mmCIF file of C-alpha atoms and ligand atoms in Angstrom:
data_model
loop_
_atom_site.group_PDB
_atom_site.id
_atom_site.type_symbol
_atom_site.label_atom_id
_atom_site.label_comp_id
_atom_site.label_asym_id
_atom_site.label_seq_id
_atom_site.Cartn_x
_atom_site.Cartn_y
_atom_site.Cartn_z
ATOM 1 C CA UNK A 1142 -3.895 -36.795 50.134
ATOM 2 C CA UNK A 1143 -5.828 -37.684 46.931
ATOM 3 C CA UNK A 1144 -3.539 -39.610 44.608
ATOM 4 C CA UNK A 1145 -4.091 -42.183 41.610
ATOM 5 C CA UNK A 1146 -2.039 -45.323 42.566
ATOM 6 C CA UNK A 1147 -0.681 -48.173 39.852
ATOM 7 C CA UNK A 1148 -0.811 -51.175 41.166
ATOM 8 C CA UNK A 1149 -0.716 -53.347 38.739
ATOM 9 C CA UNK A 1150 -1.241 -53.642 35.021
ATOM 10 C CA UNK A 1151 -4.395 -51.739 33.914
ATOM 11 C CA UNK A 1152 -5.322 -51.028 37.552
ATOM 12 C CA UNK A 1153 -5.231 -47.069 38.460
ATOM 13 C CA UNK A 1154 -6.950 -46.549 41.224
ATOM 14 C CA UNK A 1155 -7.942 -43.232 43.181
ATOM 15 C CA UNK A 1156 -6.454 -43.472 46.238
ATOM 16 C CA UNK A 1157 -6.003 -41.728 50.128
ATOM 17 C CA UNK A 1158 -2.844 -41.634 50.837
ATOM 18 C CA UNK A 1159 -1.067 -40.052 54.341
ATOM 19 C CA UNK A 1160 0.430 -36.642 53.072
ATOM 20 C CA UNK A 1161 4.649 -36.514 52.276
ATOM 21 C CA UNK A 1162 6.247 -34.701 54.851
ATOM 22 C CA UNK A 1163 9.126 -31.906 53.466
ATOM 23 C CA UNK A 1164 12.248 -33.923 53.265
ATOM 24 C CA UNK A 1165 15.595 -32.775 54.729
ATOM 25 C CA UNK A 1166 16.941 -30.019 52.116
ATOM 26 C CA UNK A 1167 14.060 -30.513 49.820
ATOM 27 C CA UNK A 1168 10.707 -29.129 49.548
ATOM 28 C CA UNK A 1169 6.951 -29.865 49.723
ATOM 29 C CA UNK A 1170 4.722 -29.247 46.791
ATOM 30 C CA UNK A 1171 1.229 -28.747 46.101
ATOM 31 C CA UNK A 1172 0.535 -30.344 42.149
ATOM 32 C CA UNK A 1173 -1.127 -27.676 40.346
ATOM 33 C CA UNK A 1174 -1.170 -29.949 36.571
ATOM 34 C CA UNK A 1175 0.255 -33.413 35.297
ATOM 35 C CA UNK A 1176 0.080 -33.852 31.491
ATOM 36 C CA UNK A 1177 -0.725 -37.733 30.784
ATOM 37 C CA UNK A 1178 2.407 -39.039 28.685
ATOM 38 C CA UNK A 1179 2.350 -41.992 25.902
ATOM 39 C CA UNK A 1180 4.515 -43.665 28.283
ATOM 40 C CA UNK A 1181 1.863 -43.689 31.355
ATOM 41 C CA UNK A 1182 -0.716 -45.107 28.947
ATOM 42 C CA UNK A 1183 1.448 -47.427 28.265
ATOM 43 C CA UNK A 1184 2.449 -48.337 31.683
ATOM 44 C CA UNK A 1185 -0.626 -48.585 32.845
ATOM 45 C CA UNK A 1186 -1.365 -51.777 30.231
ATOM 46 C CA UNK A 1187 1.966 -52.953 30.354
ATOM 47 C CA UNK A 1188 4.106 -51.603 32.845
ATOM 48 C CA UNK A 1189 7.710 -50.239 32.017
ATOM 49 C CA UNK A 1190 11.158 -51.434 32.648
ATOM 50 C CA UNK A 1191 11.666 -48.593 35.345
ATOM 51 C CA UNK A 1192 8.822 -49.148 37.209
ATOM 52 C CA UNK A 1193 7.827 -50.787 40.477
ATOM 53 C CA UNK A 1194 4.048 -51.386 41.684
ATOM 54 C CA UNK A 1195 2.645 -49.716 43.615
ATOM 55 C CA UNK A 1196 3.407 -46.426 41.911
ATOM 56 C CA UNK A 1197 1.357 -42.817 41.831
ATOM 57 C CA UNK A 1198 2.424 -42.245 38.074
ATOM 58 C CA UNK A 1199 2.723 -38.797 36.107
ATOM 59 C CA UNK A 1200 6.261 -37.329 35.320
ATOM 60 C CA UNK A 1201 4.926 -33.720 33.659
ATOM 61 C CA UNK A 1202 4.781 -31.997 36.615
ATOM 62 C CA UNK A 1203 3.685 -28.412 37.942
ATOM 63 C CA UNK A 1204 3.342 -27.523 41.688
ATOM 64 C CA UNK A 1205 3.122 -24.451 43.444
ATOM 65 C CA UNK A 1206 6.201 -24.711 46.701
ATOM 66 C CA UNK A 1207 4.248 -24.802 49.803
ATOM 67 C CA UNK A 1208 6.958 -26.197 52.470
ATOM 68 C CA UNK A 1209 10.774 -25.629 51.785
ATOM 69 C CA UNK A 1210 13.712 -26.487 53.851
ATOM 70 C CA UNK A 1211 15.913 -25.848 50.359
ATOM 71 C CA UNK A 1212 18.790 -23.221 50.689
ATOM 72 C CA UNK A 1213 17.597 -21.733 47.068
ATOM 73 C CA UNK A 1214 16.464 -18.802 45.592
ATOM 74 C CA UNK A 1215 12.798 -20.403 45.496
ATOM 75 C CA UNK A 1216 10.214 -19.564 48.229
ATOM 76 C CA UNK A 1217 7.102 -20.736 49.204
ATOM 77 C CA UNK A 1218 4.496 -19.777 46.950
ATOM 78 C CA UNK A 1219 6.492 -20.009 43.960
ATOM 79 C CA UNK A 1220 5.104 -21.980 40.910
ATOM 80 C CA UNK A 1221 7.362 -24.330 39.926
ATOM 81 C CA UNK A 1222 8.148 -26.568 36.861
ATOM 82 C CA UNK A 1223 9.867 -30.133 37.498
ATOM 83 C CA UNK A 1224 12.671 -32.144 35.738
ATOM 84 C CA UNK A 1225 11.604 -35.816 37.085
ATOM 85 C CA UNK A 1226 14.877 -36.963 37.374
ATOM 86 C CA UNK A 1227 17.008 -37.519 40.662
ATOM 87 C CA UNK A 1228 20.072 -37.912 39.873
ATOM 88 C CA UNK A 1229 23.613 -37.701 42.002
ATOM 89 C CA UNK A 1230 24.834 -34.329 40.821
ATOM 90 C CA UNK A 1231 28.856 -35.786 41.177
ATOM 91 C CA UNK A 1232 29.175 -38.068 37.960
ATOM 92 C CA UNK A 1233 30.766 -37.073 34.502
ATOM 93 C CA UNK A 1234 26.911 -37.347 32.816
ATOM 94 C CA UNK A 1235 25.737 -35.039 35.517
ATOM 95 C CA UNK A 1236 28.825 -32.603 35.402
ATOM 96 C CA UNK A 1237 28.681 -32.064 31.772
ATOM 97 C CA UNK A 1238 24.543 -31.427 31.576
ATOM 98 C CA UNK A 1239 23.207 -34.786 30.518
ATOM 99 C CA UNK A 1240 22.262 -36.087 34.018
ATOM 100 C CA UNK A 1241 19.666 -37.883 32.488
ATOM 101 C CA UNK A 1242 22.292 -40.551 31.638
ATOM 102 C CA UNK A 1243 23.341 -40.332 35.130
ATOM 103 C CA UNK A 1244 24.002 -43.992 36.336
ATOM 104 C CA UNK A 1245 22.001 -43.867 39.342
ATOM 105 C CA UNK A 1246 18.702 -41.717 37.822
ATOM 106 C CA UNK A 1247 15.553 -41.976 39.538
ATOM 107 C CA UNK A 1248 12.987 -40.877 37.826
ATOM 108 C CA UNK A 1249 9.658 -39.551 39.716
ATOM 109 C CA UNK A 1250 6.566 -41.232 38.393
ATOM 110 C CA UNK A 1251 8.708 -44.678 37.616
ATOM 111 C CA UNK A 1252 11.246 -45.204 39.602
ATOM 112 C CA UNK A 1253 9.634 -43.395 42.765
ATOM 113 C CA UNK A 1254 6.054 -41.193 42.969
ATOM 114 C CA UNK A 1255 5.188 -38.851 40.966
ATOM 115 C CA UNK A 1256 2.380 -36.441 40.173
ATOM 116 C CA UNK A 1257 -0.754 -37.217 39.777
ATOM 117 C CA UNK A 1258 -1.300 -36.663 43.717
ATOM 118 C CA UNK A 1259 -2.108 -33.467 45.590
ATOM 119 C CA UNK A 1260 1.512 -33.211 47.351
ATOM 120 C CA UNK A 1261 5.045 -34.559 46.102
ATOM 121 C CA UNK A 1262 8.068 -34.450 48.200
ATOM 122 C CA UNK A 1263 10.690 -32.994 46.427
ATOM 123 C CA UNK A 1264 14.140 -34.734 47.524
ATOM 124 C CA UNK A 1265 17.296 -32.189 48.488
ATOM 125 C CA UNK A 1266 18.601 -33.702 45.168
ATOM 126 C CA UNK A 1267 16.508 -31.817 42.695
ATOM 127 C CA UNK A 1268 17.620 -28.481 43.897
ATOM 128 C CA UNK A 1269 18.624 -26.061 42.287
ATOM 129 C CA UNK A 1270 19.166 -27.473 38.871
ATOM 130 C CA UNK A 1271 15.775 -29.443 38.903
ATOM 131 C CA UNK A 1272 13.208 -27.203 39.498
ATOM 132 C CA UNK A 1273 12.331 -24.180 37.039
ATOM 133 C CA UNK A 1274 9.994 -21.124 38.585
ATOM 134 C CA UNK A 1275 7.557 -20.444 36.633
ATOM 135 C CA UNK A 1276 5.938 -16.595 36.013
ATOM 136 C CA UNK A 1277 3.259 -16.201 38.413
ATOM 137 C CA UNK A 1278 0.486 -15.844 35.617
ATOM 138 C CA UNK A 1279 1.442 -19.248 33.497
ATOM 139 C CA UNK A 1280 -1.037 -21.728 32.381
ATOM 140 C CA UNK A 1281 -0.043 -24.525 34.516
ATOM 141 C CA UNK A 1282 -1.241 -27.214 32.223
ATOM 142 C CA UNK A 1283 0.797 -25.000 29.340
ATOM 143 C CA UNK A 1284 3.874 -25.295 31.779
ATOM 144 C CA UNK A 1285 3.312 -29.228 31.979
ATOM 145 C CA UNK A 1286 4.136 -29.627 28.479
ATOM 146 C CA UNK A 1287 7.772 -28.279 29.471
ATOM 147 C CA UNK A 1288 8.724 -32.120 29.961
ATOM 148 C CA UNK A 1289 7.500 -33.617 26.583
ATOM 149 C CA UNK A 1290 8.972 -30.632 25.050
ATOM 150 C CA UNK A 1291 12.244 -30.769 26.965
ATOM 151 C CA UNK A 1292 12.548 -34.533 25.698
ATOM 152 C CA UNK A 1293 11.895 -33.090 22.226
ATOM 153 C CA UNK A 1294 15.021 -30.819 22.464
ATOM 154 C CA UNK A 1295 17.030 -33.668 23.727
ATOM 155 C CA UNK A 1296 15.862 -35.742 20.670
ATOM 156 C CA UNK A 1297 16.766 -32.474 18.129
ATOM 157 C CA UNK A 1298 19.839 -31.918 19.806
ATOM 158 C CA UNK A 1299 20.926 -36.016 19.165
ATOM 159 C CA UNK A 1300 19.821 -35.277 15.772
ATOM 160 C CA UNK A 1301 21.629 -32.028 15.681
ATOM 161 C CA UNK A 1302 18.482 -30.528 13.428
ATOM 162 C CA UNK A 1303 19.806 -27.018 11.764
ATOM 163 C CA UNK A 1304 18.456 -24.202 10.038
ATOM 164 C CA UNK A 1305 17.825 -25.437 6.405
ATOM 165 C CA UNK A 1306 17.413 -29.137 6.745
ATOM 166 C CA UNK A 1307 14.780 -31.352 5.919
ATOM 167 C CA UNK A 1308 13.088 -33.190 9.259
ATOM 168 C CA UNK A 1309 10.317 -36.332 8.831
ATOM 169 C CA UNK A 1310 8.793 -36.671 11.602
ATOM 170 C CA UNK A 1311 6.842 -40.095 11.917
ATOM 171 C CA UNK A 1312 3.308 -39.711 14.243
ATOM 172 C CA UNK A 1313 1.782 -36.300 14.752
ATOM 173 C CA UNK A 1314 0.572 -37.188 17.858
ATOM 174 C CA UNK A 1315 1.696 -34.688 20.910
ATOM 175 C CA UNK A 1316 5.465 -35.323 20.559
ATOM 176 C CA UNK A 1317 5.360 -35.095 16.943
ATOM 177 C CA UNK A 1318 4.100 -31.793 16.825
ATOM 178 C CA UNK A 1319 6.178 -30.840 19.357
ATOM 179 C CA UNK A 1320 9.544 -31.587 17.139
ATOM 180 C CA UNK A 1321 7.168 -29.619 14.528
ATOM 181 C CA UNK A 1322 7.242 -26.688 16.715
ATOM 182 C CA UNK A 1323 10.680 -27.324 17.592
ATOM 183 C CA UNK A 1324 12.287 -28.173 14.027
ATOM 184 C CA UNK A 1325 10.113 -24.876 12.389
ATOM 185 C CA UNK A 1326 11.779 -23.447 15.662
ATOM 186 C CA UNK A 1327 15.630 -24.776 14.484
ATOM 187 C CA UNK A 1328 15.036 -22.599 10.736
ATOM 188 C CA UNK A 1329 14.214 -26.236 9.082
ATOM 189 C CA UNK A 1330 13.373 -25.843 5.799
ATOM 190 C CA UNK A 1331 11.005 -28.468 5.382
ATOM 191 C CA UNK A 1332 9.487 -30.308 7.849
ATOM 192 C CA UNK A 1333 7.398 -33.587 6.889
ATOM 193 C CA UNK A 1334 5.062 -35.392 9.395
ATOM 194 C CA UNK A 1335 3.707 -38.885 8.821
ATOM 195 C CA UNK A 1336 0.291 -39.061 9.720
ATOM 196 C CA UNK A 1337 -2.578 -40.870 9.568
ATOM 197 C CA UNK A 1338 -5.490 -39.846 11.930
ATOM 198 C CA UNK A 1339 -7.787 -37.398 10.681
ATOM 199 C CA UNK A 1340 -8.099 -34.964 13.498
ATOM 200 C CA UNK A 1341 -4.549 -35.050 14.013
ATOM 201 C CA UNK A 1342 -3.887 -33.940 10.229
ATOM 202 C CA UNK A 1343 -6.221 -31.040 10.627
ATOM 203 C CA UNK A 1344 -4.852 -29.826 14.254
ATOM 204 C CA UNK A 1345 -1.502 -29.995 12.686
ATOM 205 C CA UNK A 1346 -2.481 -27.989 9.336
ATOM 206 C CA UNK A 1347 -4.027 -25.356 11.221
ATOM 207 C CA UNK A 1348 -1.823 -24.879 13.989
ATOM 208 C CA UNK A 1349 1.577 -24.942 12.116
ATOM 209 C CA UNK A 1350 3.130 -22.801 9.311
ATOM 210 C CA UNK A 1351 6.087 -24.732 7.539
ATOM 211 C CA UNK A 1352 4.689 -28.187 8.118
ATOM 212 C CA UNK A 1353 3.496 -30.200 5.750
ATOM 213 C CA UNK A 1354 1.224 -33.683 6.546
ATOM 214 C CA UNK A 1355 1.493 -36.476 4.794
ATOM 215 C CA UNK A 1356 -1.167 -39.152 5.106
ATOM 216 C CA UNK A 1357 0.816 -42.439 4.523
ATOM 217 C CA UNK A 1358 -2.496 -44.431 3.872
ATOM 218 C CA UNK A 1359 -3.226 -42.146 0.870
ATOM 219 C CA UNK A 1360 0.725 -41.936 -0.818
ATOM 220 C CA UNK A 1361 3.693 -44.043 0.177
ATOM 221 C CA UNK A 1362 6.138 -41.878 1.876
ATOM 222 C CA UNK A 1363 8.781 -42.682 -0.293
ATOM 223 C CA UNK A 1364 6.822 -41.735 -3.229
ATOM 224 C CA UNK A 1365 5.505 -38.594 -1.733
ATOM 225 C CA UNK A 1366 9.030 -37.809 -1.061
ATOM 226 C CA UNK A 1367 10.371 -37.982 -4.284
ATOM 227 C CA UNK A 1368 7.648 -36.177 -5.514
ATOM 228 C CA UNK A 1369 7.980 -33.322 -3.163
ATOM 229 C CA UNK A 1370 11.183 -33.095 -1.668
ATOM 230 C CA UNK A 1371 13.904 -34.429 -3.683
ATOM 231 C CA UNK A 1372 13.524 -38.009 -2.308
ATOM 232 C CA UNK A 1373 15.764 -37.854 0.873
ATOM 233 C CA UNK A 1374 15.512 -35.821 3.777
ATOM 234 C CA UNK A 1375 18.290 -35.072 6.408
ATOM 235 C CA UNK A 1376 16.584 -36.028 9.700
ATOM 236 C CA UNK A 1377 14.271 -38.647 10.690
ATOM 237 C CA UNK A 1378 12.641 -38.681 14.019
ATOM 238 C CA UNK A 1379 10.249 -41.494 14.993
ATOM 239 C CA UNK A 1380 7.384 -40.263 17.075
ATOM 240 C CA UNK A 1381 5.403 -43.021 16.961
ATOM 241 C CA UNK A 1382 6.401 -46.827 17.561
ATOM 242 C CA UNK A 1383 4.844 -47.965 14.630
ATOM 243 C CA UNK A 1384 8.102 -46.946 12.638
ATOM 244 C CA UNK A 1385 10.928 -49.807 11.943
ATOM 245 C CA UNK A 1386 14.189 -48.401 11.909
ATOM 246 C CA UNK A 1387 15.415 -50.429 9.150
ATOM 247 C CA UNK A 1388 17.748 -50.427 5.761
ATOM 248 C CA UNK A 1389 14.952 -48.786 3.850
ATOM 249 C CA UNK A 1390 13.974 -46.128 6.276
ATOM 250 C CA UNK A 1391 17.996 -45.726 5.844
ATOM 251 C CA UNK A 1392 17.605 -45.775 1.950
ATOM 252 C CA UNK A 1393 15.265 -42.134 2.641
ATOM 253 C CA UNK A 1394 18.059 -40.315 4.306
ATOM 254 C CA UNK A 1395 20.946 -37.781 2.653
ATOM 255 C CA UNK A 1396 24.303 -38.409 2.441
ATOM 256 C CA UNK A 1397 25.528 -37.016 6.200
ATOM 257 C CA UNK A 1398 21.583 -37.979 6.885
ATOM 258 C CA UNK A 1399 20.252 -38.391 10.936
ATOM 259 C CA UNK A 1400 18.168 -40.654 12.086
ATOM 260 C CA UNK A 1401 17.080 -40.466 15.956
ATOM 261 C CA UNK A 1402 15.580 -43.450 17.506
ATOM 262 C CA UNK A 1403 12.852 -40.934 19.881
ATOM 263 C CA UNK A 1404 10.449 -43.485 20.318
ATOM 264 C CA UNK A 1405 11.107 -47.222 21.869
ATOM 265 C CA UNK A 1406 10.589 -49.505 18.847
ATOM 266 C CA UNK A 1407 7.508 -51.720 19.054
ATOM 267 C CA UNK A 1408 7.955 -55.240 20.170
ATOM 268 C CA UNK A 1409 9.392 -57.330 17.447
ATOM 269 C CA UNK A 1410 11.637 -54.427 15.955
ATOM 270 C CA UNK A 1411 14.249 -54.403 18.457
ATOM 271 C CA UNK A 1412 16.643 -55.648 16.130
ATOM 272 C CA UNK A 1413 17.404 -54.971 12.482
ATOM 273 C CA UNK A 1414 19.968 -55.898 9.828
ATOM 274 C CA UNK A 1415 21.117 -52.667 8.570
ATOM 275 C CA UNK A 1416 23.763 -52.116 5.938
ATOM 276 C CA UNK A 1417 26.641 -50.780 7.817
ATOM 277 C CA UNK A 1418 28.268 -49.915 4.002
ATOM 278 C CA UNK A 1419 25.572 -47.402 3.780
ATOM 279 C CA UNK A 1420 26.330 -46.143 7.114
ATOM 280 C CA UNK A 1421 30.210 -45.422 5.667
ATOM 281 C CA UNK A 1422 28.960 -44.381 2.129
ATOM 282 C CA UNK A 1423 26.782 -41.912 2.829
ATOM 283 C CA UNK A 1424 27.904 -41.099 6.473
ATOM 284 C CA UNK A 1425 24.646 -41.723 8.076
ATOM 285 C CA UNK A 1426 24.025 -41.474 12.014
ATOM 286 C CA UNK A 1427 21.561 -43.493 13.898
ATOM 287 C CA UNK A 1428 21.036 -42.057 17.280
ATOM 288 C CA UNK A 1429 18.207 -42.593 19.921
ATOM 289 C CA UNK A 1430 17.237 -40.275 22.773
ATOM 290 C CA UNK A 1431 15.235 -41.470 26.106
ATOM 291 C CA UNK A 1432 13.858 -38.614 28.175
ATOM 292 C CA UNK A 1433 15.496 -34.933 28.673
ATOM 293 C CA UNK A 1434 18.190 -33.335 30.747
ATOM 294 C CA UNK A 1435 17.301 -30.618 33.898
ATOM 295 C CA UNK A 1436 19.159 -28.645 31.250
ATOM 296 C CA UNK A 1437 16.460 -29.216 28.249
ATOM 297 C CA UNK A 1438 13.488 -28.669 30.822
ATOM 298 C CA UNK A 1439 14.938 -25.008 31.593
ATOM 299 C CA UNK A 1440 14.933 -24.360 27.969
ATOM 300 C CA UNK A 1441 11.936 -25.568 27.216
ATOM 301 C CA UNK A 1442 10.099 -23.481 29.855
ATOM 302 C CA UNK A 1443 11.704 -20.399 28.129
ATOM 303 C CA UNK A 1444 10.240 -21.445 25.016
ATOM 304 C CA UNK A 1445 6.890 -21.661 26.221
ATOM 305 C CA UNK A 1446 6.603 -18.823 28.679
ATOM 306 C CA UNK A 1447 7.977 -16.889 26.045
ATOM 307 C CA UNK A 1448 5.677 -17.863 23.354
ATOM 308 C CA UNK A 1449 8.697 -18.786 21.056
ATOM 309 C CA UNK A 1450 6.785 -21.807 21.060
ATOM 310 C CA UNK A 1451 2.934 -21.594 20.518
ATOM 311 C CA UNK A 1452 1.475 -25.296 22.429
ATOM 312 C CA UNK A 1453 -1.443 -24.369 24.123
ATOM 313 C CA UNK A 1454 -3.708 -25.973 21.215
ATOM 314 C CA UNK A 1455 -1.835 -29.187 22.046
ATOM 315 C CA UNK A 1456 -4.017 -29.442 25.099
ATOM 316 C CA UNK A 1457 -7.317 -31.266 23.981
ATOM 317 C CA UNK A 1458 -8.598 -32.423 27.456
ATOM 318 C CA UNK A 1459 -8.306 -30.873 30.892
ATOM 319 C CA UNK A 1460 -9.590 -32.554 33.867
ATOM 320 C CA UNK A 1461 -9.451 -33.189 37.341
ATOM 321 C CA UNK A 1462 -7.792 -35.550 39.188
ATOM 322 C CA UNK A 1463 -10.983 -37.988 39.999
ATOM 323 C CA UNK A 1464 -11.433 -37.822 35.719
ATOM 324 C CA UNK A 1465 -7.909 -39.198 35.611
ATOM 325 C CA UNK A 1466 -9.407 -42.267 33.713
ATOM 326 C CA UNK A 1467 -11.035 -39.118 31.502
ATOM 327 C CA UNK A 1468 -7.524 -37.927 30.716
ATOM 328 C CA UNK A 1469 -5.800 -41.854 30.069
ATOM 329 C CA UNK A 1470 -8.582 -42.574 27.546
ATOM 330 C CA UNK A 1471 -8.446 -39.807 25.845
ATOM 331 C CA UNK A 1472 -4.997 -39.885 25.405
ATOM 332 C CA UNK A 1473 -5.342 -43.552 24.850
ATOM 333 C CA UNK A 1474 -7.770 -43.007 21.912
ATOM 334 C CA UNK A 1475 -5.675 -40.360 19.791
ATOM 335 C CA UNK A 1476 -8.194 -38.717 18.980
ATOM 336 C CA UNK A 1477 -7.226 -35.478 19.870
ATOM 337 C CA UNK A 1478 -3.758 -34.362 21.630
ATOM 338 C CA UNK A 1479 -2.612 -34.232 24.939
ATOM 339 C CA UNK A 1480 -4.346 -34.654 28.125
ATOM 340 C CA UNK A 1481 -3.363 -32.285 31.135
ATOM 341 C CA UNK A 1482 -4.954 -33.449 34.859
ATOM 342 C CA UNK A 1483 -5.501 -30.159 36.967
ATOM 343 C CA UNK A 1484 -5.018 -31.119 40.549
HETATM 344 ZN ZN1 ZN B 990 6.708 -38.294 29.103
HETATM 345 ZN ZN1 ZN B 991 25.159 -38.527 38.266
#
């Protein structure tokens, strides 16, 4: 099979490699769409802490079933949606529906191969709760934004957004927009986004209704916000490294005020002194979120086979998989969204 290999820091190569065979109580997939993440750009210059070379990356995965040996309700020829995780099923995290924080995780596209390839073996351990069929007629690169999205409820659900809060959201890139979606989706009352690319503002105005962007290189945040919205807001969600989570993005937050840690901090603002008398004061949680639950990924195909959630202008590039490097610099660039590789 066709797949594009990692093997070592900026080197993605296309690649032959012998086809998977089914695995024992799993099932064999044909990849129909893999949405490029932030976090394969970024493993492709700089590698990741849960990944080993050589790797076929891509964890925003589609496939239609083509072999099973699974005892499921899934067939061959179903279209399927995946959670990437492989996790043991037995622990207390997997038990109570956050098997992403299952000790022993694997995740498919770091840990082990993932999909951007024409076949992935599905191991026995992804059934049932893994794998999410998909309606026969979907948009397969719509479905592929199930995983970002899924992460995105994770992150909300940390944050515990509600109906009548204020959200900032920090970067309007893909996974800002999708808390957009997801925050105007939670009743928020007002929902900020700090932005600063120009195509990104105007994809944002036109495809959102409660949103409003705020360009920080025009205003300072802080001043917009106490011109507009009463100075503090009750969430914060950084969707964008280039955020430090610091006393004085504390200093913008409510009494009872949120603040989840979504994206890994750039190098150099791993640590911070905050003021933990602020923390007591005014109540304030700081949170983080890394990835979603098989849970979140069921939900969030619901939302988008539904329509509840509207993210098919999200996709801004659509190739093939021998344009992969296509789909990595465009994603790369920010100029427009998100990048989906049809396979
Ligand atoms: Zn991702
Ligand atoms: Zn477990």
């Amino acid at each position: 099979m066709k797949a594009a290999v990692l093997k070592g820091p900026g080197l993605l190569e296309l690649d032959d490699l012998p086809d998977p065979l089914c695995p024992k109580g799993g099932a064999l997939l044909e990849i129909k769409a893999c949405a490029v993440c932030g976090t394969d750009v970024k493993m492709r210059e700089h590698g990741h802490r849960d990944l080993a070379y050589p790797r076929v990356l891509g964890h925003e995965m589609v496939g239609k079933i083509v072999e099973m040996d699974a005892n499921t309700h899934l067939a061959e020829g179903d279209k399927v949606q995946l959670w990437p995780g492989i996790a043991c099923g037995k622990c207390r995290s997997c038990l109570c529906g956050a098997d992403n924080r299952c000790p022993s995780v694997k995740i498919m596209g770091f840990n082990c191969d993932g999909g951007f390839a024409q076949l992935l073996a599905l191991p026995k351990e992804s059934f049932p709760g893994g794998v999410n069929l998909l309606p026969g007629n979907v948009d397969p690169a719509l479905a592929a934004l199930a995983e970002p999205l899924a992460c995105c409820i994770n992150g909300q659900e940390q944050a515990c957004v509600s109906k009548g809060e204020c959200v900032l959201i920090y970067g309007g890139g893909p996974i800002g927009a999708l808390h957009a979606l997801l925050a105007e989706l939670h009743g928020a009352d007002k929902i900020i986004v700090a932005e600063r690319l120009q195509d990104r503002i105007r994809l944002l105005e036109r495809h959102t209704h409660e949103v409003m962007v705020v360009d920080p290189a025009e205003m300072p945040l802080r001043s917009w916000l106490a011109a507009e919205a009463g100075g503090t807001v009750d969430v914060i969600l950084t969707a964008t490294p280039q955020v430090r989570v610091d006393g004085d993005l504390l200093k913008m937050l409510s009494p009872g005020g949120r603040v989840c840690i979504f994206s890994g901090p750039a190098p150099g603002n791993y640590q911070e002194q905050i003021d933990l008398c602020s923390i007591h004061y005014h109540e304030l949680t700081i949170t983080g979120s890394y990835g979603c639950a098989s849970r979140h990924n069921r939900q969030a195909v619901e939302l988008l086979t539904s329509g509840m959630i509207k993210a098919d202008w999200l996709i801004t590039k659509r190739t093939n998989l021998a344009g992969i490097e296509d789909a990595f610099s465009h994603s790369s660039k920010r100029a427009g969204m998100k990048s989906v590789v049809l396979i």
